[in-house]
mmCIF file of C-alpha atoms in Angstrom:
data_model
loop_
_atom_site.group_PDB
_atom_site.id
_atom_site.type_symbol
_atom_site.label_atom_id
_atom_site.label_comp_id
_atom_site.label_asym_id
_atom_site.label_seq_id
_atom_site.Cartn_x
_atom_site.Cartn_y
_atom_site.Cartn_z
ATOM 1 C CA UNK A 510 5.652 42.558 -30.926
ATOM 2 C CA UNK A 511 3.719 41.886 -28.229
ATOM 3 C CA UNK A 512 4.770 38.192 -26.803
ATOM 4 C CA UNK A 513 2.673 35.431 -26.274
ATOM 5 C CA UNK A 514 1.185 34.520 -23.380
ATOM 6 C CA UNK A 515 2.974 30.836 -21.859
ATOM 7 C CA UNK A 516 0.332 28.479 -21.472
ATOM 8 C CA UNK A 517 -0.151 28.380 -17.978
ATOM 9 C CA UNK A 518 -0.574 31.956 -17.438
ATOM 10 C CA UNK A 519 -3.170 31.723 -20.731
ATOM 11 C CA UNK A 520 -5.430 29.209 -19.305
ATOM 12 C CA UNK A 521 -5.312 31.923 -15.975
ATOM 13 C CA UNK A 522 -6.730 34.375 -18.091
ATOM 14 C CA UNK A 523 -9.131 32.653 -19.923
ATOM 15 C CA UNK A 524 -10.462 31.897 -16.125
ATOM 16 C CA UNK A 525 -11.104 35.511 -15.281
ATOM 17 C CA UNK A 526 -12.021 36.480 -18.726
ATOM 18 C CA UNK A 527 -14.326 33.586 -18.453
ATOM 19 C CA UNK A 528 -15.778 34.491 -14.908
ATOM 20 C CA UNK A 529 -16.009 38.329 -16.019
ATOM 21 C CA UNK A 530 -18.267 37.321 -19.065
ATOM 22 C CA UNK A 531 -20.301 35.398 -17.552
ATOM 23 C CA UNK A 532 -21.285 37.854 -14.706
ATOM 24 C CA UNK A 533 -22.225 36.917 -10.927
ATOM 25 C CA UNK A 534 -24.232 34.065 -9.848
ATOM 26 C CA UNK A 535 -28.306 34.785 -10.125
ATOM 27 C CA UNK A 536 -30.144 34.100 -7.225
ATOM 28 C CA UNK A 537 -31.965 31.032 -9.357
ATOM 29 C CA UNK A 538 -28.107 29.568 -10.019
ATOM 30 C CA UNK A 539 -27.891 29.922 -6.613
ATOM 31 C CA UNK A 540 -31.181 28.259 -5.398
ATOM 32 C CA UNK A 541 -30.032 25.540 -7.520
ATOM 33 C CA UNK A 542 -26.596 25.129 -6.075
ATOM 34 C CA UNK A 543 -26.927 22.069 -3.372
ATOM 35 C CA UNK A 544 -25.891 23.281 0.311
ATOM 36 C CA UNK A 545 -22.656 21.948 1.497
ATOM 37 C CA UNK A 546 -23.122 18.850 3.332
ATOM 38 C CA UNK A 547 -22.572 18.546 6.825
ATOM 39 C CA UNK A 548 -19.429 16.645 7.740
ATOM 40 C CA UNK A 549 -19.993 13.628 9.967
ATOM 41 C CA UNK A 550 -19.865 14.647 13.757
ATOM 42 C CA UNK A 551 -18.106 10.615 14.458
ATOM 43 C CA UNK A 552 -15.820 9.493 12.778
ATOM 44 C CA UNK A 553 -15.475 5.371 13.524
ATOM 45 C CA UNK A 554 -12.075 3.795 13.921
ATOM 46 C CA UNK A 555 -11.067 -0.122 13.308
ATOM 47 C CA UNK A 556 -11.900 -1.846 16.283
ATOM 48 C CA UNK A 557 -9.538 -2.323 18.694
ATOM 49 C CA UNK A 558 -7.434 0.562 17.300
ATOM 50 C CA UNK A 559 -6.334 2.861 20.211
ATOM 51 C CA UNK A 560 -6.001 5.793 18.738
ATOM 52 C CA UNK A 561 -3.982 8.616 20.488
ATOM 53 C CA UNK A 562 -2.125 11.014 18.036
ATOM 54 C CA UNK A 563 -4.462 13.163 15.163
ATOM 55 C CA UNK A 564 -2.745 15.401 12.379
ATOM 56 C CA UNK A 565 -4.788 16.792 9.976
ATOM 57 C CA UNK A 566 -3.792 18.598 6.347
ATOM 58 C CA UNK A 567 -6.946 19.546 4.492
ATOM 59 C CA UNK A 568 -9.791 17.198 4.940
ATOM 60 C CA UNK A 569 -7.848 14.184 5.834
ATOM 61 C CA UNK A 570 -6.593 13.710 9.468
ATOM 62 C CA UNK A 571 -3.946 10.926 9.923
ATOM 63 C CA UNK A 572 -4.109 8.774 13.555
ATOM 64 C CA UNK A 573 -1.402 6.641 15.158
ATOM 65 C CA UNK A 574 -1.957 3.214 16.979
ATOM 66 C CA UNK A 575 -0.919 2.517 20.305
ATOM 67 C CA UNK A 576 -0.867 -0.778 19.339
ATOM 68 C CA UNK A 577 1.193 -1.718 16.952
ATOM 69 C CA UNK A 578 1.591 1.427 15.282
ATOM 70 C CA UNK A 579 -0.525 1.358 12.160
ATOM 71 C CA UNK A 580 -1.248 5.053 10.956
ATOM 72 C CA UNK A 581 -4.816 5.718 9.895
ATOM 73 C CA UNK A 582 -6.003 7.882 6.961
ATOM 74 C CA UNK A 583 -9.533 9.030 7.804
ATOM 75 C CA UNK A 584 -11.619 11.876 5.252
ATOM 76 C CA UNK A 585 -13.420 14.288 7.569
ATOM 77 C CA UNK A 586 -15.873 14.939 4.623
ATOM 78 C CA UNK A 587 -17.494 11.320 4.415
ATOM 79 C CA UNK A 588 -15.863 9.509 7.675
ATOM 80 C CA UNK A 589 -14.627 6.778 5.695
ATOM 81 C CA UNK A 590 -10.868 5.908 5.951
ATOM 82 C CA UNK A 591 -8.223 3.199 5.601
ATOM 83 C CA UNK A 592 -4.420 1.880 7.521
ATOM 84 C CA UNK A 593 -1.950 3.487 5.129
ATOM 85 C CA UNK A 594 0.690 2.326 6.981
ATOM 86 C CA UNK A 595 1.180 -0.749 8.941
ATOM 87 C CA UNK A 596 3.288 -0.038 12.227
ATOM 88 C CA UNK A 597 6.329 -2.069 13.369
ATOM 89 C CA UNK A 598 4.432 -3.630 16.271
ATOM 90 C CA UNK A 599 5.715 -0.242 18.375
ATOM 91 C CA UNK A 600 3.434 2.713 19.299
ATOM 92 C CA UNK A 601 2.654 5.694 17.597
ATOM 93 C CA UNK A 602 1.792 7.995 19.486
ATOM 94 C CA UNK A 603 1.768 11.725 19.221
ATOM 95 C CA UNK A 604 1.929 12.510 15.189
ATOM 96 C CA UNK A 605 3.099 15.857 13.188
ATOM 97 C CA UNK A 606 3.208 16.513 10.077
ATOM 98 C CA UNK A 607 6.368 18.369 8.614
ATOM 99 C CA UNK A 608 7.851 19.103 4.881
ATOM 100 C CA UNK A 609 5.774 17.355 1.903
ATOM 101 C CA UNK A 610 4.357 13.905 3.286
ATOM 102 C CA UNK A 611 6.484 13.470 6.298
ATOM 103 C CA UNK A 612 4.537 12.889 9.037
ATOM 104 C CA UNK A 613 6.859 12.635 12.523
ATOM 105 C CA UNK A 614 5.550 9.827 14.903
ATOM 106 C CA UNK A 615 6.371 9.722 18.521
ATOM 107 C CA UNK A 616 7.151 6.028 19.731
ATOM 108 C CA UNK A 617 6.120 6.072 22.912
ATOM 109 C CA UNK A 618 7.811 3.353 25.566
ATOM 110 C CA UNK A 619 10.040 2.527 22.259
ATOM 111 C CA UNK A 620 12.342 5.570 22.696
ATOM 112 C CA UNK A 621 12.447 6.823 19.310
ATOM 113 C CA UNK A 622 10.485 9.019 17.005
ATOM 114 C CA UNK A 623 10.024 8.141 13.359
ATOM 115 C CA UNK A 624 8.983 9.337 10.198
ATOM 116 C CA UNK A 625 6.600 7.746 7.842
ATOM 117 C CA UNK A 626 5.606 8.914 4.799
ATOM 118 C CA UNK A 627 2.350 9.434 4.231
ATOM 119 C CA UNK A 628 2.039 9.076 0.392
ATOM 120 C CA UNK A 629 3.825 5.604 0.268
ATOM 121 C CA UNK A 630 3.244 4.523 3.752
ATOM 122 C CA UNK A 631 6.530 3.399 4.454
ATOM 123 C CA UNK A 632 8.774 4.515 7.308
ATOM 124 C CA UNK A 633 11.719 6.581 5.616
ATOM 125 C CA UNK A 634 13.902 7.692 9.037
ATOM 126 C CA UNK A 635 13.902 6.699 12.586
ATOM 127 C CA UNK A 636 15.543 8.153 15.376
ATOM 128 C CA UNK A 637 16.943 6.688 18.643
ATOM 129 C CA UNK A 638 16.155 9.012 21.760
ATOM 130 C CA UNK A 639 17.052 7.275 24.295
ATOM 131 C CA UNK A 640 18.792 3.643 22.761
ATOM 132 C CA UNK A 641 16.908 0.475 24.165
ATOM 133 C CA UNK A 642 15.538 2.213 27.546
ATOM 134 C CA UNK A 643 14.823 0.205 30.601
ATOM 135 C CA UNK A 644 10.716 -0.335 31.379
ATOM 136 C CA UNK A 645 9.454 2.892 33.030
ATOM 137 C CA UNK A 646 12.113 5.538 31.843
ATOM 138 C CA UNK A 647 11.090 6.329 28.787
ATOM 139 C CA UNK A 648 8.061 7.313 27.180
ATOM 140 C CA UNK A 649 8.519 9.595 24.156
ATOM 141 C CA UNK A 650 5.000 11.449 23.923
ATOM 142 C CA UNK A 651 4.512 14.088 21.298
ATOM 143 C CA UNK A 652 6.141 16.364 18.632
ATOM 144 C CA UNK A 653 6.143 19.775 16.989
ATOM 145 C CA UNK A 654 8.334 20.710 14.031
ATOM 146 C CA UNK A 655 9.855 23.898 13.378
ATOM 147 C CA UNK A 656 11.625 25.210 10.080
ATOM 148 C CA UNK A 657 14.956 23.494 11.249
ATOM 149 C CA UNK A 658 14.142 20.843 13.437
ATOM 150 C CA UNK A 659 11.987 18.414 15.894
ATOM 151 C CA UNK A 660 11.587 18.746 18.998
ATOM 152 C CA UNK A 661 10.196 16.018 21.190
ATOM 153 C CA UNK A 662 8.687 15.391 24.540
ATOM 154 C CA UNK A 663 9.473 12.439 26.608
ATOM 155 C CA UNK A 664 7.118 11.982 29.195
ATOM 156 C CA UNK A 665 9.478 10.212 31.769
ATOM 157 C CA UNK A 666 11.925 12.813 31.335
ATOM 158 C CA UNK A 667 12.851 16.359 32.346
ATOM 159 C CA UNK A 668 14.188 17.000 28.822
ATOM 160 C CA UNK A 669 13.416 17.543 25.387
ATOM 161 C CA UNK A 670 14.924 16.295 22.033
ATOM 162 C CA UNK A 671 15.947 18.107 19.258
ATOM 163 C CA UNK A 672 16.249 16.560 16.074
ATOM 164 C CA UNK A 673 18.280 18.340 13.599
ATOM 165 C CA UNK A 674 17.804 16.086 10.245
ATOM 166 C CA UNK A 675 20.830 15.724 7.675
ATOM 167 C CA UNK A 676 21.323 14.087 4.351
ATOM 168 C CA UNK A 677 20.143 10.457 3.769
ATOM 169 C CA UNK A 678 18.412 9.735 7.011
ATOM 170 C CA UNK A 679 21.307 11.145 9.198
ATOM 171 C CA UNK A 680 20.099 13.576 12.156
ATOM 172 C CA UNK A 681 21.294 14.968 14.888
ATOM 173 C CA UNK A 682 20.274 14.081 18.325
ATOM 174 C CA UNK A 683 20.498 16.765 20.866
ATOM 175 C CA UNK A 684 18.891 16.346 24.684
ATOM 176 C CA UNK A 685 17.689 19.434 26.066
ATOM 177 C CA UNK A 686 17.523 19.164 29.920
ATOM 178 C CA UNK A 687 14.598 20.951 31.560
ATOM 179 C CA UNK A 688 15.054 23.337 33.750
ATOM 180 C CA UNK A 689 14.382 26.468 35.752
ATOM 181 C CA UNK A 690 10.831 26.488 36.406
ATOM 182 C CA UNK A 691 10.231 23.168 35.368
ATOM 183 C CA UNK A 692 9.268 20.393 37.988
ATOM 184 C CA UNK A 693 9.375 17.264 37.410
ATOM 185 C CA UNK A 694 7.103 14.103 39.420
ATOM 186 C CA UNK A 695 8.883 10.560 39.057
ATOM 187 C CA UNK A 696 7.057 8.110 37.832
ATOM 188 C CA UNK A 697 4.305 9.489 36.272
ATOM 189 C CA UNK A 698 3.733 11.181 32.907
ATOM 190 C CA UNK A 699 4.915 14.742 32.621
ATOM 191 C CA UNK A 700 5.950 16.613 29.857
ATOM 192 C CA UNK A 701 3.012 15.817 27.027
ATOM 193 C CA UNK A 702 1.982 17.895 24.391
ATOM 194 C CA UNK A 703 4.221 20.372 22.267
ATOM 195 C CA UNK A 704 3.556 23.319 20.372
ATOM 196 C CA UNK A 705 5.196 26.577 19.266
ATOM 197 C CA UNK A 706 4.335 30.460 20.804
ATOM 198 C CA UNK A 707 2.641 32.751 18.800
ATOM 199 C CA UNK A 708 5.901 34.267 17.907
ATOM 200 C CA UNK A 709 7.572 31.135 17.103
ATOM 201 C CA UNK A 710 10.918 32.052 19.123
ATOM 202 C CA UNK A 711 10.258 29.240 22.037
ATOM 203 C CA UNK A 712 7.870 26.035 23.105
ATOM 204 C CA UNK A 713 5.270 25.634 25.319
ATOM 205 C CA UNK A 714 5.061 22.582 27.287
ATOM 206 C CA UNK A 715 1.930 21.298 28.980
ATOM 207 C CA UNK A 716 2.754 18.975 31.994
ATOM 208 C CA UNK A 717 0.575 16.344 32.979
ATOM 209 C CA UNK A 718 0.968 15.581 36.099
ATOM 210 C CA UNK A 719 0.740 19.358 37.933
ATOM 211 C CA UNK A 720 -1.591 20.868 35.013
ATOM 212 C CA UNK A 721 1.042 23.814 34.443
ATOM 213 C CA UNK A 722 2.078 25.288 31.085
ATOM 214 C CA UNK A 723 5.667 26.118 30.403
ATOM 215 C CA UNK A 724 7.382 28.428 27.852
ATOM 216 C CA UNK A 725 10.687 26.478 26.750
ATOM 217 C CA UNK A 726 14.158 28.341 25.141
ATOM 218 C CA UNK A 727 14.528 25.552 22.191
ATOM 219 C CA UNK A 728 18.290 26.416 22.395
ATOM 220 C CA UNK A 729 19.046 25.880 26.358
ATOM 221 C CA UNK A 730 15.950 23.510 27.625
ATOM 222 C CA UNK A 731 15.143 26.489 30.310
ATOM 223 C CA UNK A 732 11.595 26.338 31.268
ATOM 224 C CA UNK A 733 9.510 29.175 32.902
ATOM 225 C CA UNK A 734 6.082 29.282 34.081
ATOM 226 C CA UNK A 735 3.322 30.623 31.618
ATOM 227 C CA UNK A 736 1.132 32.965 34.116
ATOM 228 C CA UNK A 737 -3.089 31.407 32.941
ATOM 229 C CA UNK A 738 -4.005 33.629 35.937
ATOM 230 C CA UNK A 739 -4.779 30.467 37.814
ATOM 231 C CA UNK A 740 -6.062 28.463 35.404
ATOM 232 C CA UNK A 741 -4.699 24.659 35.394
ATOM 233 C CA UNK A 742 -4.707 22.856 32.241
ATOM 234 C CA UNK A 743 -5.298 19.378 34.702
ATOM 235 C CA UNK A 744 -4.665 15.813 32.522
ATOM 236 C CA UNK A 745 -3.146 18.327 29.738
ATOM 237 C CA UNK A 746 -2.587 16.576 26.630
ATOM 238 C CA UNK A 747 -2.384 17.405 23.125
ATOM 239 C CA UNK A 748 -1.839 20.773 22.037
ATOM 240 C CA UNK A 749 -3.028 22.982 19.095
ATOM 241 C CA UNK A 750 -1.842 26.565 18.650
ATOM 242 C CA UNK A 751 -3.746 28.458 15.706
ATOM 243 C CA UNK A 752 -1.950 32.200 16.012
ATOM 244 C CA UNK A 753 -2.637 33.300 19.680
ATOM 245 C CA UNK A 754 -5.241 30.653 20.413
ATOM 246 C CA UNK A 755 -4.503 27.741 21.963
ATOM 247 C CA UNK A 756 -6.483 24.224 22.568
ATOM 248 C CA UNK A 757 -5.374 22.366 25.308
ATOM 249 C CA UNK A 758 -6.741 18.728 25.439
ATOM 250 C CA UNK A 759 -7.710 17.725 29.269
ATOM 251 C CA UNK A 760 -8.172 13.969 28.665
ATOM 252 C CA UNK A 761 -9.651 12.306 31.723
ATOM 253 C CA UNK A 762 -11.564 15.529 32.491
ATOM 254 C CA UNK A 763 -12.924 14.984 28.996
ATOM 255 C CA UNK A 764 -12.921 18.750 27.722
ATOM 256 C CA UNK A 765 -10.413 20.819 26.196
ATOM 257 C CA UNK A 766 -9.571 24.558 27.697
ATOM 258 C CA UNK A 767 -9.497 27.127 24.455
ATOM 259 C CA UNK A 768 -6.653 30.042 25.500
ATOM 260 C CA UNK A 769 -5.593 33.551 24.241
ATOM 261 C CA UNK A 770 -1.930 34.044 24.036
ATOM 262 C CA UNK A 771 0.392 36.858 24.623
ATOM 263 C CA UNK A 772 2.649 37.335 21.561
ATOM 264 C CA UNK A 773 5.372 36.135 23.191
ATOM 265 C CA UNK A 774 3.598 33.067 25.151
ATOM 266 C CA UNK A 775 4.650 34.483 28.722
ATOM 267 C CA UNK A 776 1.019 34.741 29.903
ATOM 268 C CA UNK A 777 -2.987 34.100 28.567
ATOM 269 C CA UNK A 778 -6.037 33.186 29.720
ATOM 270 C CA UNK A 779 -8.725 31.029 29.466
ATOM 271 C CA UNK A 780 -11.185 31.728 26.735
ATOM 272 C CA UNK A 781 -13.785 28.870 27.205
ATOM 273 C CA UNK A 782 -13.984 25.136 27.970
ATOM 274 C CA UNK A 783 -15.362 22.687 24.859
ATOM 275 C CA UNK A 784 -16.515 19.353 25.650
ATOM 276 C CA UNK A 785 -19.163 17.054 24.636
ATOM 277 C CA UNK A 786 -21.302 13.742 25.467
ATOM 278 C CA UNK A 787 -19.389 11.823 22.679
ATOM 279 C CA UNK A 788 -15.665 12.562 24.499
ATOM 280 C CA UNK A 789 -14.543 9.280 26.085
ATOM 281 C CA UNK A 790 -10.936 10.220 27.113
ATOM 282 C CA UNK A 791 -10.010 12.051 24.355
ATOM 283 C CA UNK A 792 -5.823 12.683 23.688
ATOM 284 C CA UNK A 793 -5.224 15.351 20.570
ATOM 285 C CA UNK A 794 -6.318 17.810 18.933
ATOM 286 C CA UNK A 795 -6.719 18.732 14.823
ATOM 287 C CA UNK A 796 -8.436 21.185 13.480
ATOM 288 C CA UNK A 797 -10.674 21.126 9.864
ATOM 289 C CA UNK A 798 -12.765 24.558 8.905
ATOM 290 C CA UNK A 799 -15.239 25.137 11.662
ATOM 291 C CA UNK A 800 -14.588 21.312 13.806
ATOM 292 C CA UNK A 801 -12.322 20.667 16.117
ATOM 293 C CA UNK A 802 -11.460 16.765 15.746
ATOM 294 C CA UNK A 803 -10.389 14.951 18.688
ATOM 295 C CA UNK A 804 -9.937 10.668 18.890
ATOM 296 C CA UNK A 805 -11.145 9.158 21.808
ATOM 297 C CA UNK A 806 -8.414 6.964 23.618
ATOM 298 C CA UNK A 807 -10.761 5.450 26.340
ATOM 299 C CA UNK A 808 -8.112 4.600 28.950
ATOM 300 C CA UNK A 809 -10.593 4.060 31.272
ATOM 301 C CA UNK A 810 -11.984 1.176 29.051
ATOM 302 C CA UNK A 811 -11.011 -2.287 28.746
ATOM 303 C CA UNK A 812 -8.545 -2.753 25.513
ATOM 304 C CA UNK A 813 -9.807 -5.719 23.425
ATOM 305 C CA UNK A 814 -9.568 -6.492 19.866
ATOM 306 C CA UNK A 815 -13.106 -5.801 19.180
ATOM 307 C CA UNK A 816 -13.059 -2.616 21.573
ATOM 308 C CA UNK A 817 -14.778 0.432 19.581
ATOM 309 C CA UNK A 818 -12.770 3.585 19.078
ATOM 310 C CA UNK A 819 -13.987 7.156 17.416
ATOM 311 C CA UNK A 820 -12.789 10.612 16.698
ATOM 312 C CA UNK A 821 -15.200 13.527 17.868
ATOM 313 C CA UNK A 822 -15.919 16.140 16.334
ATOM 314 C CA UNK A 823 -16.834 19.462 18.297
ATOM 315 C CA UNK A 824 -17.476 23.280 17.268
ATOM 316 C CA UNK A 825 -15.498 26.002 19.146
#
């Protein structure tokens, strides 16, 4: 006997059968069909906002306040958005989203990195870096996660974190000096954005304040030098790796340097520079079909609560 189908896998069929029956589209169905509409090019913010961080999933990219911390849910189809989480009166700063609706947010001058869920909007874990830090020795910047962990920049630092998450909240805290290649300038921002190589066996590092990119071991902290043949990545920012290309936000030069890879992330080169009129000190970096979307921090501009803030979106 021949068994019946379960009903899932029926209503599968009944889709292709369907689709088979009916033949392909006509060119009059298509003539009918209405083109896809253009998705807005700006994106507005709430004033006074401050955006820094971006992490998109689909069409909805999620922003952090430098403010108070608020994270923003904003749908790059219609530009219209909303605060689904209100922040702790701490920064959020660079964002990453991990398993489910986790999203990891880097807390900036408050040491710690958090994680809010971004179905519920409330914060579920938070993690001390570095415990109650003294003004100007801590500035905890950005974050990438990998299959088993976090690992986090801190800007005032020569050393990542590495947080290892356990049952119930628990985590463990690892610091991962930097060294080898890696030079560090006191008092001034250095290690920034965060992403994996191409191969995902190490990190690379942009620094800030001398422009160079640096392949990390995630298990020692050991930094080398990635060869750009000359290229500096000047004001690096935010990173975004998609396979061997790699988007490196320059945020007071207002333009972000596209790069090809090695494999192994030892060595690329630079591909092109994007920019545009709309950039006003942009800080990250997400990426939705054919736009890059980048928010606008405007350092250079006075902070008020009525200051305007945007996200850009460019074409690479």
């Amino acid at each position: 006997m021949t068994p019946r189908p379960r009903p899932l896998l029926a209503l599968a069929l009944a889709a292709v059968l369907g689709a088979s029956l009916a033949g392909p589209a006509t060119a009059a169905s298509a003539e009918r069909r209405p083109p896809r509409a253009e998705p807005p090019s700006r994106i507005e913010l709430p004033d006074g906002f401050q955006p820094e961080g971006i992490e998109a999933r689909g069409p909805i990219a999620y922003l952090g306040s430098r403010v108070d911390g608020d994270v923003y849910a904003a749908d790059l189809r219609t530009g219209t958005g909303r605060v689904i989480s209100q922040g702790d009166g701490t920064p959020a700063i660079g964002l990453e989203l991990g398993r489910g609706t986790d999203l990891w947010v880097a807390g900036g001058a408050d040491g710690d990195v958090k994680v809010v869920d971004v179905r519920t909007g409330a914060t579920t874990a938070t993690y001390e870096l570095t415990p109650d830090p003294a003004p100007g020795t801590s500035f905890v910047n950005d974050v990438v996660v990998t299959g088993r962990a976090a690992y986090v920049t801190d800007s005032l630092q020569a050393a990542l974190f590495r947080v290892s998450p356990g049952p119930r909240g628990t985590a463990e805290v690892t610091r991962l000096p930097l060294t080898g290649d890696w030079v560090q300038t006191p008092g001034v921002n250095n290690a920034n954005g965060i992403e994996t190589t191409p191969d995902g066996r190490a990190l690379l590092v942009v620094n800030s304040s001398n422009g160079l990119l640096y392949r990390v071991d995630p298990r020692t902290g050991v930094a080398r030098q990635v060869d750009l043949g000359g290229t500096l990545l000047t004001n690096g920012d935010g990173l975004l790796r998609e396979g061997r290309t790699l988007f490196a936000v320059q945020n007071r030069l207002n333009q972000v340097a596209e790069l090809r890879l090695s494999r192994d992330g030892r060595s690329g080169r630079l591909v092109q520079t994007l920019t545009s009129p709309d950039f006003d000190v942009p800080t990250t970096v997400a990426r939705w079909r054919d736009g890059l979307y980048l928010p606008n921090a405007r350092f250079t501009t006075p902070a008020t609560p009525t200051t305007e803030y945007w996200v850009t979106r460019v074409q690479d």
